[in-house]
Structures are given as C-alpha cells and as structure tokens.
Amino acid sequence: MYPSFHPSQILRTTGHYELGHTLYGFAAEFAVLGGAYLDTARELISLASTQTPLRRVNTPVFKPLWLVWDLTGTWPEGEEALVHLEQEQEQSAADPGDQEGKGHKRKRDAVAELAEQYEMSRWEAAGFEKKGEQVYDETRLRGCVEKLRGFAGEGSEWAADATTGGMAMSKSSILVKALEIAVVLRGQGQEQGDSHAGEGLPAVDEILGWIAERLHASQMIVYLTQSAKAWEVLKDGALAKAIGVKDEKVQELGVRVLETLRTRYEKGVQRSGMWDKSVAELVQIISHNTANNEAAKSYRYEMYGVEEEEEKSGGKGDGGKHLTTILKDPLSRNDIAALEKRLDISLPDDYKDFLAATDGMGASWGGIIVDPPLFAGSEVRWITEEEEYFTDLAADLFPDIFHSIRDIYDGEEWPTVGMPLEIGSYDIFEVWLLTPPKVKELVAIYLDQRERVSEIKALIKNAITAWAGSLGEFENLEWCVMTWVSGGVVDMQAYPSFKAFLVNKAEASVDDYRRETPEQMSTLQTPEPTPLAMPSPRLPPSRSGLFSFLAKKIEFPEAQ
C-alpha cells in the first residue's frame, strides 16, 4: 500500500521510519512513471539520504530502485555509497584481505545479485516453480495469460478486478512476469510491428495497459520496481503513457511532494488544529466522524450488519438501529473523585475531563478499522502482577529507534510496562495509562542513552522532539497513554498525554480519501477541500496510492 498525498498528514508524522516509508512510496510511484519523473524519484531518495538520521535503518526498503539507478547510470545523492558500504561490509566479513579498487565491481555485482533474487521470486510467485518452466518464451507468455484468465469471475474484467488479498498479489506477480517475457521476446525480434510476439499473445503496450488499470492492486508497484526487465521499458515513460497522465500537473505535484517532505524533515512535526480543541470538543469530533463517515458505515455494515451496528459499536442509535453517537452520559465530578479513591491515585486532568464529557466511549473509527472502546469509569482497573503477559512487555515509546537502542544497550534490564491502568480493551487490543513513576523511568533511560551513546544522539533527539514537542516537554512528562495489539499484528504505540491520544484518534477518524474514476486518473481534477473534523468518501487503502493524487490535488486544511 502506498500513501495518498495529504500534506498535513506528512507534516504531522512523528516517526522517521514511517516517514521514510511514506517517502519511498512516493519515490517508487514516480519512478515507475519513468522519464522525467525518475528525477523526482531521485530527489526524494536524496532527501531521505541527507535529512533523516534513520537512513541506514530504512535502507532495505529503498533497494528495488537500485535496479533503475544502475540501469540509467544516475544515482540519488548518497545512494551509491550505500551499495559500496553494504558490499564492503559483506566482503570484509567473508574476506578480510580484500584489496582496494574492487568497489565498482562489487557494486555491479550487488545490483545484479539483487535483480536475480527478485527475478527468481517472481517466477515462483507467478506459479512457475519448476526450473524447466522458467524460460522467457511464447509458451510461458501464454501460460501467464491463461493464469490471469483463470482469476476472472463471471462478468468481471480479469486484468483489473481484485485490488487486495493474496489473489491480487498473485495477479500482480503474473502481470509483471508477462511483461518481462514480452520485453524479452521484443528484444529477440519476435514482435511483428504493433502486434508483438506470437499470434494471439499480448504486446508490451497491451500488458502495460492491464497494469495501469490495476496499478494499486496489492504489490503491483512493488513487483514492478523489483523487475530489471520491466525497468527497460518503464524508465522511458511507457507506463505513464499507458496511464495517460498529464505531465505538467504531475510535475507540479512532484514539486509539492518534495517541498512538503523537506519541510517535515527540516522543521519537524507540525501540530494540527486539533490541539486547539478541548477534550470535550475532541470526543464530539471522534463520535461524529465515527457515526457519519461513509467508510466507517461501510465497515460496520460489513462487520456487524445493519441490525447489530448499534450494539456492536457500543453506541446509541436513532431508533432505526443506525449508530448516531459513541458517547455516554458524563460522570459527575463527585463520581470522578470516587473513582480516584477506588484506584488510590490522582488521575491526569485531561483524562478526568474526558470522563466529565463522556463516561467511556464506544469503538471509534480509526481510518481503516475501528479502534477499541474506552471503558466507563467503573470498568477502569489496574493490571495485576498475575498478568505477566502484559507486565513483562518491554515499554517502547519510540518504535523508530527502540530496537536500535536495545541493540547497543549495555545489558541492563530495559523498563517493562509494569502494572498500568487499563482504560480500554477489546479482543487483542489494549489501552493503558502509564503512571508518572513509570513514565519518569522511561524518560530517564532514553535521556541516559542520549548522553552515553554518541551514535544515537541524533536519533533520540529527533524522536523526542517529534513525539513530545520538545526536550523540556519530554523531561516534564507525567502520564502517558500506551496501546498494545497482540497476536500476529504485534504493535505498541505511546502518546505523551491522554489528550495527545484523543488528538490522534480525532485525526484518524477523519476520512479524507476520495474515489476517482479511470477518467479522473488522467485529468487531475481538484475537489473542494474537506475540513479535518468532517467525513468524506474514502478510497480503500489498497488503492490509496500516488495516482490518488495524480487524479487530483487534495488540500488538507485544519479544522475550522
């Protein structure tokens, strides 16, 4: 999945790892357009190389584009050096006596090796697993076409139907393999003018047309970037021609993407207008978007059905069972004081403001799926010592740099989650309040590592300012929110306050993606801006790629 262009979202991105992947998504999509758009992709990769201190961590995701940089002979700033560095490290480990002067050869070998690995994986993913089957000939091209036709359902368009799931990934692999075979056959002179290889077989341009129709299907762009043979035609703009993009508008958009990412890297995270809202206003926004967002409605109908929408969402309906709010009756200040007495602790003011606005909250819309409900005050409890699965978890404030720090940590025990307050839970999702002593412990260890280990000072400094706002705010933290998702999608996120957690939920509840028709994809129509606090139709995540903003220039204003 690749990102749509929403400047405010980029400017609010706290994690450099996430930002690096966002940048690569743009770079990959510009790159596959070829021609002048390769320059935009180079500028984006150069920006990542020169601006982010996590460049080394992000290096693997950038590797597929090494194929086109090597093919064209023009590399982004700093990227070629990374190939040399990687090869020197590998060579040093294998042969300490390596002589100087082999760097260029090692670089060429590295790219060729990478291309070969990708090529073999595409054969297997396309269903040609036996060695004798992996031949670039008309038989294999016919095999690809038959495999693609085999995916078609009655009345469906086999080249552009599914965009998510394993079937879509398989189709993406087969389309790329078909393109590779057609490119090889054309190079062998087996194409007859515009009719191309063999009677009844698709031409390069025809296959590119199929790819253009489902460019944002699962892994389509990824597999294209991993194909050295595909780059032979992509680099010259063949895919851009198949799509029919308008060069002037797309080039203008490239400038905007670069400017936005450069601003984020150089000036840091920019807070949205949601921070100016009170806690009471934030929960109203979250509830409104959850109830009225078209994508949220579709999700609930699919997951629960209309009859159970109100009940399963933990909210209230309109008599016709349609969800109207996820908010509850508020707690009185006396009730909140009684809760503090039961828990034997003074709760943070922003959380008490939440309870005074709504005594808990139903499942809220998170942009793709729903977030877990938040408990009523009567349900809030301490995690106990017996719940070792939770208490023994290593506490992670900064996902970007956590493992980098742990790798060089001197062996002392890293702070665990301990026994936080559980303020929300559903299935594999947990929401906790970390107490001031635990937060101070975490703040101290991050600051300690910042002072002791010079190579990660920049990492920690940037993570602190992006997450907490400033070093001073980080040092003065008291309560933090931590979310945990277990199972196969293990994920831990932390927020510097309960209000920060609500701001994130309010921003996520805004559905600012828009559907576009194939005709719009080539005309760059500009819709009216959508206020941050209001919902709008959503483009499914599997299609939310660069061509979402090739089709339009989306403004992302702050809430009014």
Coordinates of C-alpha atoms in Angstrom, one line a residue:
M1 CA 0.0 0.0 0.0
Y2 CA 1.3 3.4 -0.9
P3 CA 0.3 6.8 0.5
S4 CA -2.0 9.4 -0.9
F5 CA -0.7 12.9 -0.8
H6 CA -2.0 14.7 2.2
P7 CA 0.4 17.4 3.2
S8 CA -0.9 17.9 6.7
Q9 CA -0.6 14.2 7.4
I10 CA 3.0 14.2 6.3
L11 CA 3.8 17.3 8.4
R12 CA 2.2 15.6 11.5
T13 CA 4.0 12.2 11.0
T14 CA 6.1 11.7 14.2
G15 CA 8.1 8.6 13.3
H16 CA 11.1 8.9 10.9
Y17 CA 10.7 5.2 10.0
E18 CA 7.1 5.8 8.9
L19 CA 8.1 9.0 7.2
G20 CA 10.8 7.1 5.3
H21 CA 8.3 4.5 4.1
T22 CA 6.0 7.3 3.0
L23 CA 8.7 9.0 1.1
Y24 CA 9.7 5.7 -0.6
G25 CA 6.1 5.1 -1.6
F26 CA 6.1 8.4 -3.5
A27 CA 9.5 7.7 -4.9
A28 CA 8.5 4.3 -6.2
E29 CA 5.4 5.6 -7.9
F30 CA 7.1 8.5 -9.6
A31 CA 9.9 6.1 -10.6
V32 CA 7.7 3.6 -12.4
L33 CA 6.3 6.6 -14.5
G34 CA 9.8 6.8 -15.9
G35 CA 11.2 9.7 -18.0
A36 CA 11.5 13.0 -16.2
Y37 CA 9.6 11.5 -13.2
L38 CA 12.8 9.5 -12.4
D39 CA 14.4 12.8 -11.5
T40 CA 11.7 13.4 -9.0
A41 CA 12.2 10.0 -7.5
R42 CA 16.0 10.6 -7.3
E43 CA 15.4 13.9 -5.5
L44 CA 13.1 12.2 -3.0
I45 CA 15.7 9.4 -2.3
S46 CA 18.4 12.1 -2.0
L47 CA 16.3 13.9 0.5
A48 CA 16.0 10.8 2.7
S49 CA 19.7 10.1 2.4
T50 CA 20.7 13.6 3.5
Q51 CA 18.0 14.5 6.0
T52 CA 16.9 11.5 8.1
P53 CA 19.3 10.1 10.7
L54 CA 17.5 6.8 10.3
R55 CA 18.6 6.4 6.7
R56 CA 20.6 3.3 7.5
V57 CA 17.6 1.6 9.2
N58 CA 15.4 2.4 6.2
T59 CA 18.0 1.3 3.5
P60 CA 16.4 -2.2 2.7
V61 CA 13.1 -0.7 1.5
F62 CA 15.0 1.5 -1.0
K63 CA 16.8 -1.3 -2.6
P64 CA 14.5 -2.2 -5.5
L65 CA 15.2 1.2 -7.1
W66 CA 18.9 0.4 -7.2
L67 CA 17.9 -1.6 -10.4
V68 CA 16.8 1.5 -12.3
W69 CA 19.6 3.8 -10.9
D70 CA 22.1 1.2 -12.1
L71 CA 20.3 0.9 -15.5
T72 CA 20.3 4.6 -16.1
G73 CA 23.7 5.3 -14.6
T74 CA 22.4 8.2 -12.4
W75 CA 22.1 7.6 -8.7
P76 CA 20.5 9.7 -6.0
E77 CA 22.8 11.5 -3.6
G78 CA 24.4 9.1 -1.1
E79 CA 22.6 6.0 -2.5
E80 CA 25.5 4.6 -4.5
A81 CA 27.8 5.0 -1.4
L82 CA 25.3 2.8 0.5
V83 CA 25.7 0.0 -2.1
H84 CA 29.5 0.2 -1.7
L85 CA 29.2 0.3 2.1
E86 CA 27.0 -2.8 2.1
Q87 CA 29.3 -4.7 -0.2
E88 CA 32.4 -3.7 1.8
Q89 CA 30.8 -5.0 5.0
E90 CA 29.8 -8.3 3.4
Q91 CA 33.3 -8.6 1.7
S92 CA 35.1 -7.8 4.9
A93 CA 33.2 -10.4 6.8
A94 CA 33.9 -13.0 4.1
D95 CA 37.4 -12.0 3.1
P96 CA 39.3 -9.7 5.5
G97 CA 42.2 -9.5 2.9
D98 CA 40.1 -7.8 0.2
Q99 CA 42.1 -5.4 -1.8
E100 CA 41.2 -1.8 -2.7
G101 CA 39.8 -1.0 -6.2
K102 CA 37.1 -3.6 -6.3
G103 CA 34.3 -1.3 -5.1
H104 CA 32.8 -0.6 -8.5
K105 CA 32.8 -4.3 -9.4
R106 CA 31.2 -5.1 -6.1
K107 CA 28.5 -2.5 -6.7
R108 CA 27.7 -4.0 -10.1
D109 CA 27.7 -7.5 -8.6
A110 CA 25.4 -6.4 -5.8
V111 CA 22.8 -4.9 -8.2
A112 CA 23.0 -8.0 -10.5
E113 CA 22.6 -10.3 -7.5
L114 CA 19.6 -8.3 -6.2
A115 CA 18.0 -8.4 -9.7
E116 CA 18.5 -12.2 -9.9
Q117 CA 16.9 -12.7 -6.4
Y118 CA 13.9 -10.7 -7.4
E119 CA 13.6 -12.4 -10.8
M120 CA 13.6 -15.9 -9.2
S121 CA 11.0 -14.9 -6.6
R122 CA 8.7 -13.5 -9.3
W123 CA 8.9 -16.8 -11.3
E124 CA 7.8 -18.7 -8.1
A125 CA 5.1 -16.2 -7.2
A126 CA 3.7 -16.4 -10.7
G127 CA 3.4 -20.2 -10.3
F128 CA 6.4 -21.3 -12.4
E129 CA 8.2 -23.1 -9.7
K130 CA 10.0 -25.8 -11.7
K131 CA 13.3 -25.0 -13.2
G132 CA 12.4 -26.0 -16.7
E133 CA 9.4 -23.7 -16.6
Q134 CA 11.4 -20.6 -16.0
V135 CA 12.0 -19.7 -19.7
Y136 CA 11.2 -16.4 -21.5
D137 CA 9.3 -17.8 -24.4
E138 CA 5.9 -17.7 -26.1
T139 CA 4.8 -20.8 -24.1
R140 CA 5.4 -19.1 -20.8
L141 CA 3.6 -15.9 -22.0
R142 CA 0.6 -18.0 -23.0
G143 CA 0.8 -19.6 -19.6
C144 CA 0.7 -16.2 -17.9
V145 CA -2.3 -15.2 -19.9
E146 CA -4.2 -18.4 -19.0
K147 CA -3.3 -17.9 -15.4
L148 CA -4.7 -14.4 -15.5
R149 CA -7.9 -15.5 -17.2
G150 CA -8.3 -18.2 -14.5
F151 CA -8.8 -15.4 -12.0
A152 CA -11.8 -13.9 -13.8
G153 CA -15.2 -14.3 -12.4
E154 CA -18.4 -14.2 -14.5
G155 CA -18.7 -10.7 -15.9
S156 CA -15.5 -9.4 -14.3
E157 CA -12.6 -7.7 -16.0
W158 CA -9.7 -10.1 -15.5
A159 CA -7.0 -7.5 -15.8
A160 CA -8.3 -5.1 -13.2
D161 CA -10.7 -6.6 -10.7
A162 CA -9.3 -7.5 -7.3
T163 CA -7.1 -5.0 -5.6
T164 CA -6.4 -6.6 -2.2
G165 CA -5.5 -10.0 -0.8
G166 CA -3.5 -13.0 -1.9
M167 CA -5.3 -13.3 -5.3
A168 CA -4.4 -9.7 -6.2
M169 CA -0.7 -10.4 -5.2
S170 CA -0.6 -13.4 -7.5
K171 CA -2.1 -11.5 -10.3
S172 CA 0.4 -8.7 -9.8
S173 CA 3.2 -11.3 -10.0
I174 CA 1.9 -12.9 -13.1
L175 CA 1.4 -9.5 -14.8
V176 CA 4.9 -8.5 -14.1
K177 CA 6.2 -11.8 -15.4
A178 CA 4.1 -11.5 -18.5
L179 CA 5.6 -8.0 -19.1
E180 CA 9.1 -9.4 -18.6
I181 CA 8.6 -12.2 -21.1
A182 CA 7.1 -9.8 -23.6
V183 CA 10.1 -7.4 -23.2
V184 CA 12.5 -10.3 -23.8
L185 CA 10.6 -11.5 -26.9
R186 CA 10.5 -8.0 -28.3
G187 CA 14.3 -7.8 -27.8
Q188 CA 14.6 -11.1 -29.7
G189 CA 12.7 -9.7 -32.6
Q190 CA 9.7 -11.9 -32.1
E191 CA 7.3 -9.0 -32.3
Q192 CA 5.6 -8.2 -35.5
G193 CA 5.2 -4.4 -35.6
D194 CA 2.5 -3.5 -33.2
S195 CA 1.1 -7.0 -33.0
H196 CA 4.1 -8.3 -31.0
A197 CA 5.1 -11.8 -30.3
G198 CA 3.1 -14.8 -31.5
E199 CA -0.4 -14.7 -32.8
G200 CA -2.9 -14.0 -30.0
L201 CA -0.3 -13.1 -27.5
P202 CA -0.3 -9.7 -25.8
A203 CA 2.2 -7.0 -26.7
V204 CA 4.3 -5.0 -24.2
D205 CA 2.0 -2.0 -24.5
E206 CA -1.1 -4.1 -24.0
I207 CA 0.3 -5.6 -20.8
L208 CA 1.2 -2.2 -19.6
G209 CA -2.4 -1.2 -20.2
W210 CA -3.6 -4.0 -18.0
I211 CA -1.1 -3.0 -15.3
A212 CA -2.2 0.6 -15.5
E213 CA -5.8 -0.4 -14.8
R214 CA -4.9 -2.1 -11.5
L215 CA -1.7 -0.2 -10.6
H216 CA -2.7 0.0 -6.9
A217 CA -3.6 -3.6 -6.5
S218 CA -1.7 -5.4 -3.8
Q219 CA 2.1 -5.4 -4.5
M220 CA 1.7 -4.3 -8.2
I221 CA 4.1 -1.4 -7.8
V222 CA 6.4 -3.3 -5.5
Y223 CA 6.8 -6.1 -8.1
L224 CA 7.3 -3.6 -10.9
T225 CA 10.2 -1.9 -9.1
Q226 CA 11.8 -5.3 -8.4
S227 CA 12.0 -6.2 -12.1
A228 CA 15.1 -5.3 -14.0
K229 CA 13.5 -6.3 -17.3
A230 CA 10.4 -4.2 -16.6
W231 CA 12.7 -1.2 -16.0
E232 CA 13.9 -1.5 -19.5
V233 CA 10.6 -0.1 -20.7
L234 CA 9.4 1.7 -17.6
K235 CA 12.5 4.0 -17.5
D236 CA 11.4 5.6 -20.8
G237 CA 7.9 6.5 -19.6
A238 CA 5.9 3.6 -21.1
L239 CA 3.7 3.2 -18.1
A240 CA 3.0 7.0 -17.9
K241 CA 1.9 6.8 -21.5
A242 CA -0.4 3.8 -20.7
I243 CA -2.0 5.7 -17.8
G244 CA -2.3 8.9 -19.8
V245 CA -1.0 11.2 -17.0
K246 CA -0.9 15.0 -17.6
D247 CA 2.8 15.8 -17.4
E248 CA 2.5 19.5 -16.3
K249 CA 0.2 18.7 -13.4
V250 CA 2.1 15.7 -12.2
Q251 CA 5.4 17.5 -12.3
E252 CA 3.9 20.3 -10.3
L253 CA 2.7 17.8 -7.9
G254 CA 6.2 16.3 -7.6
V255 CA 7.4 19.8 -6.5
R256 CA 4.7 19.9 -3.8
V257 CA 5.6 16.4 -2.5
L258 CA 9.3 17.4 -2.3
E259 CA 8.6 20.7 -0.6
T260 CA 6.2 19.1 2.0
L261 CA 8.7 16.3 2.9
R262 CA 11.6 18.7 3.0
T263 CA 9.6 20.9 5.4
R264 CA 8.8 18.0 7.6
Y265 CA 12.4 16.9 7.8
E266 CA 13.9 20.3 8.3
K267 CA 11.3 21.9 10.6
G268 CA 10.0 18.9 12.4
V269 CA 6.5 17.8 13.3
Q270 CA 3.7 20.4 12.9
R271 CA 0.8 20.0 15.2
S272 CA -2.7 20.2 13.7
G273 CA -5.6 22.5 14.7
M274 CA -7.0 19.6 16.7
W275 CA -4.6 20.6 19.5
D276 CA -6.6 23.8 20.0
K277 CA -9.7 21.8 20.7
S278 CA -10.8 21.0 24.2
V279 CA -11.2 17.3 25.3
A280 CA -15.0 17.7 25.1
E281 CA -14.7 19.0 21.6
L282 CA -12.4 16.2 20.6
V283 CA -14.7 13.5 21.7
Q284 CA -17.6 15.1 19.8
I285 CA -15.5 15.1 16.6
I286 CA -14.5 11.5 17.1
S287 CA -18.1 10.5 17.7
H288 CA -19.5 12.5 14.8
N289 CA -16.9 11.1 12.3
T290 CA -17.4 7.5 13.6
A291 CA -21.2 7.7 13.2
N292 CA -21.3 9.6 9.9
N293 CA -18.2 8.6 8.0
E294 CA -19.2 6.7 4.9
A295 CA -16.2 4.4 5.1
A296 CA -16.9 3.8 8.8
K297 CA -20.5 2.9 7.9
S298 CA -19.4 0.5 5.2
Y299 CA -17.0 -1.2 7.7
R300 CA -19.7 -1.6 10.3
Y301 CA -22.3 -2.9 7.9
E302 CA -19.8 -5.4 6.6
M303 CA -18.6 -6.5 10.0
Y304 CA -21.8 -6.4 12.0
G305 CA -24.7 -5.9 9.6
V306 CA -27.3 -3.2 9.9
E307 CA -29.2 -4.9 12.7
E308 CA -26.2 -5.1 15.0
E309 CA -24.5 -1.9 14.1
E310 CA -25.6 0.0 17.3
E311 CA -25.0 -2.9 19.7
K312 CA -21.6 -4.0 18.3
S313 CA -20.3 -0.4 18.1
G314 CA -21.0 0.3 21.8
G315 CA -23.0 3.4 21.0
K316 CA -26.6 4.7 20.6
G317 CA -28.8 4.6 17.5
D318 CA -31.6 6.6 16.0
G319 CA -34.4 4.1 16.6
G320 CA -33.7 2.5 13.2
K321 CA -30.6 0.9 14.7
H322 CA -28.2 3.2 12.8
L323 CA -25.4 4.5 15.0
T324 CA -25.7 8.2 16.0
T325 CA -23.1 8.5 18.8
I326 CA -20.5 6.5 20.6
L327 CA -20.5 8.8 23.6
K328 CA -22.1 8.0 27.0
D329 CA -23.6 10.1 29.8
P330 CA -20.9 12.1 31.6
L331 CA -19.6 11.3 35.1
S332 CA -20.0 13.9 37.8
R333 CA -17.0 15.4 39.5
N334 CA -18.0 13.6 42.6
D335 CA -18.1 10.3 40.7
I336 CA -14.6 11.0 39.3
A337 CA -13.4 11.7 42.8
A338 CA -14.8 8.4 44.0
L339 CA -13.0 6.7 41.1
E340 CA -9.7 8.2 42.1
K341 CA -10.4 7.0 45.7
R342 CA -11.1 3.5 44.5
L343 CA -7.9 3.4 42.4
D344 CA -5.9 5.2 45.1
I345 CA -4.4 7.7 42.7
S346 CA -4.9 11.2 41.3
L347 CA -5.8 10.8 37.7
P348 CA -4.5 13.3 35.0
D349 CA -6.6 16.3 34.3
D350 CA -7.2 15.5 30.6
Y351 CA -8.5 12.1 31.4
K352 CA -10.8 13.5 34.1
D353 CA -12.1 16.0 31.5
F354 CA -12.8 13.0 29.3
L355 CA -14.9 11.3 31.9
A356 CA -16.7 14.5 32.6
A357 CA -17.6 14.7 28.9
T358 CA -18.4 11.0 28.4
D359 CA -18.2 8.1 30.8
G360 CA -16.3 5.9 28.4
M361 CA -16.7 5.7 24.6
G362 CA -17.7 3.1 22.1
A363 CA -15.4 1.8 19.3
S364 CA -14.2 4.7 17.2
W365 CA -13.3 4.9 13.5
G366 CA -9.6 4.7 13.1
G367 CA -9.4 5.4 9.3
I368 CA -9.1 1.8 8.2
I369 CA -10.6 -0.3 11.0
V370 CA -12.2 0.6 14.3
D371 CA -10.2 1.4 17.5
P372 CA -11.2 -0.4 20.7
P373 CA -13.8 1.2 23.0
L374 CA -12.7 3.1 26.1
F375 CA -14.0 2.0 29.5
A376 CA -16.5 3.6 31.7
G377 CA -15.0 4.8 35.0
S378 CA -16.5 1.8 36.8
E379 CA -14.5 -0.6 34.5
V380 CA -11.1 1.1 34.8
R381 CA -8.7 -1.2 36.7
W382 CA -5.1 -1.8 37.5
I383 CA -3.3 -4.5 35.5
T384 CA -2.2 -7.1 38.1
E385 CA 1.1 -8.9 38.8
E386 CA -0.5 -12.1 37.7
E387 CA -1.0 -10.8 34.2
E388 CA 2.7 -11.4 33.2
Y389 CA 1.9 -11.3 29.5
F390 CA 1.4 -7.6 29.9
T391 CA 3.6 -6.6 32.8
D392 CA 6.7 -8.1 31.3
L393 CA 6.4 -6.4 28.0
A394 CA 9.4 -4.0 27.2
A395 CA 8.0 -0.5 27.2
D396 CA 8.5 1.2 23.9
L397 CA 7.9 5.0 23.5
F398 CA 9.6 5.3 20.1
P399 CA 9.1 2.4 17.7
D400 CA 11.5 4.0 15.2
I401 CA 14.6 3.7 17.4
F402 CA 13.6 1.2 20.1
H403 CA 15.5 -1.7 18.6
S404 CA 18.5 0.4 17.6
I405 CA 18.9 1.4 21.3
R406 CA 18.2 -2.1 22.6
D407 CA 20.9 -3.5 20.2
I408 CA 23.6 -1.3 21.8
Y409 CA 22.2 -1.2 25.3
D410 CA 24.7 -2.4 27.9
G411 CA 22.8 -5.4 29.1
E412 CA 20.8 -3.8 31.9
E413 CA 17.2 -4.7 32.1
W414 CA 15.0 -2.4 30.0
P415 CA 11.9 -1.0 31.7
T416 CA 8.8 -3.1 31.3
V417 CA 5.2 -1.9 31.1
G418 CA 4.6 -3.0 34.7
M419 CA 1.1 -2.5 36.1
P420 CA -0.6 0.3 34.3
L421 CA -4.2 1.4 34.4
E422 CA -6.3 -0.4 31.8
I423 CA -8.8 2.2 30.4
G424 CA -9.9 0.3 27.3
S425 CA -9.8 -3.2 25.9
Y426 CA -11.3 -5.3 23.2
D427 CA -10.1 -8.7 21.9
I428 CA -6.4 -8.3 21.2
F429 CA -6.4 -4.5 21.7
E430 CA -5.3 -2.9 25.0
V431 CA -5.3 0.8 26.1
W432 CA -3.3 1.8 29.2
L433 CA -2.4 4.8 31.2
L434 CA 1.2 4.6 32.4
T435 CA 1.7 6.2 35.8
P436 CA 4.1 9.1 36.4
P437 CA 6.8 6.9 38.1
K438 CA 6.8 4.5 35.1
V439 CA 7.0 7.5 32.7
K440 CA 9.8 9.1 34.6
E441 CA 11.7 5.7 34.5
L442 CA 11.3 5.6 30.7
V443 CA 12.2 9.3 30.2
A444 CA 15.4 8.8 32.3
I445 CA 16.6 5.8 30.3
Y446 CA 16.1 7.5 27.0
L447 CA 17.9 10.6 28.2
D448 CA 20.6 8.5 29.7
Q449 CA 21.2 6.7 26.4
R450 CA 21.2 10.0 24.6
E451 CA 24.1 11.2 26.7
R452 CA 26.1 7.9 26.7
V453 CA 26.0 6.7 23.2
S454 CA 27.1 9.3 20.6
E455 CA 26.0 7.4 17.5
I456 CA 22.3 7.5 18.6
K457 CA 22.2 11.1 20.0
A458 CA 20.6 12.4 16.8
L459 CA 18.1 9.6 16.7
I460 CA 16.9 10.2 20.2
K461 CA 16.8 13.9 19.9
N462 CA 14.7 13.8 16.8
A463 CA 12.4 11.1 18.3
I464 CA 11.9 13.2 21.4
T465 CA 11.0 16.4 19.7
A466 CA 8.7 14.7 17.1
W467 CA 6.9 12.8 19.8
A468 CA 6.7 15.2 22.8
G469 CA 7.2 18.5 21.1
S470 CA 10.5 19.5 22.8
L471 CA 13.1 18.2 25.2
G472 CA 11.6 20.2 28.0
E473 CA 8.2 18.8 27.5
F474 CA 9.7 15.3 27.4
E475 CA 11.5 15.8 30.7
N476 CA 8.3 17.0 32.3
L477 CA 6.1 14.2 31.2
E478 CA 3.8 12.7 33.8
W479 CA 1.1 10.4 32.4
C480 CA 1.3 8.7 29.1
V481 CA -1.1 6.5 27.1
M482 CA 0.1 3.2 25.6
T483 CA -1.7 1.0 23.2
W484 CA -0.9 -2.7 22.7
V485 CA -2.0 -5.1 20.0
S486 CA -1.1 -8.7 20.4
G487 CA -1.3 -11.7 18.1
G488 CA 0.0 -11.7 14.6
V489 CA 0.0 -7.9 14.3
V490 CA 2.0 -7.1 17.4
D491 CA 2.2 -3.3 17.8
M492 CA 2.9 -0.9 20.6
Q493 CA 2.2 2.8 20.4
A494 CA 2.7 5.5 23.0
Y495 CA 1.3 9.0 23.4
P496 CA 2.7 11.8 25.6
S497 CA -0.7 12.5 27.2
F498 CA -4.3 11.4 27.1
K499 CA -5.2 14.5 25.1
A500 CA -2.5 13.6 22.6
F501 CA -4.1 10.2 22.3
L502 CA -7.5 11.8 21.6
V503 CA -6.0 14.2 19.1
N504 CA -4.6 11.2 17.2
K505 CA -8.0 9.5 17.3
A506 CA -9.7 12.6 16.1
E507 CA -7.3 13.0 13.2
A508 CA -7.6 9.3 12.3
S509 CA -11.4 9.4 12.4
V510 CA -11.3 11.9 9.5
D511 CA -11.9 10.1 6.2
D512 CA -10.3 12.3 3.7
Y513 CA -9.7 9.9 0.8
R514 CA -11.8 10.2 -2.4
R515 CA -12.8 7.8 -5.0
E516 CA -11.9 8.5 -8.6
T517 CA -12.9 7.0 -11.9
P518 CA -10.3 5.9 -14.5
E519 CA -11.1 9.1 -16.5
Q520 CA -10.3 11.3 -13.5
M521 CA -7.0 9.5 -13.1
S522 CA -5.7 11.2 -16.2
T523 CA -7.2 14.6 -15.7
L524 CA -6.1 15.7 -12.3
Q525 CA -9.4 17.1 -11.2
T526 CA -9.3 19.1 -8.0
P527 CA -12.1 18.5 -5.4
E528 CA -13.2 21.0 -2.8
P529 CA -11.1 20.9 0.4
T530 CA -12.6 18.8 3.2
P531 CA -12.4 20.2 6.8
L532 CA -10.4 18.0 9.1
A533 CA -13.3 17.4 11.5
M534 CA -15.8 16.2 8.9
P535 CA -16.0 12.9 7.0
S536 CA -15.9 12.4 3.2
P537 CA -16.0 9.4 0.9
R538 CA -13.0 7.1 1.2
L539 CA -10.6 5.5 -1.2
P540 CA -9.9 2.0 0.0
P541 CA -6.4 1.6 1.5
S542 CA -5.4 -0.8 -1.3
R543 CA -6.0 1.9 -3.9
S544 CA -4.7 4.9 -1.9
G545 CA -1.6 5.4 -3.9
L546 CA 0.2 8.2 -5.8
F547 CA -2.4 8.0 -8.5
S548 CA -4.9 9.1 -6.0
F549 CA -3.1 12.4 -6.1
L550 CA -2.3 12.1 -9.8
A551 CA -6.0 12.4 -10.2
K552 CA -6.4 15.4 -8.0
K553 CA -4.6 17.8 -5.7
I554 CA -6.0 17.2 -2.3
E555 CA -5.9 20.1 0.2
F556 CA -6.0 19.1 3.9
P557 CA -7.0 22.2 5.9
E558 CA -7.1 22.3 9.6
A559 CA -10.4 22.0 11.4
Q560 CA -12.5 25.2 11.4

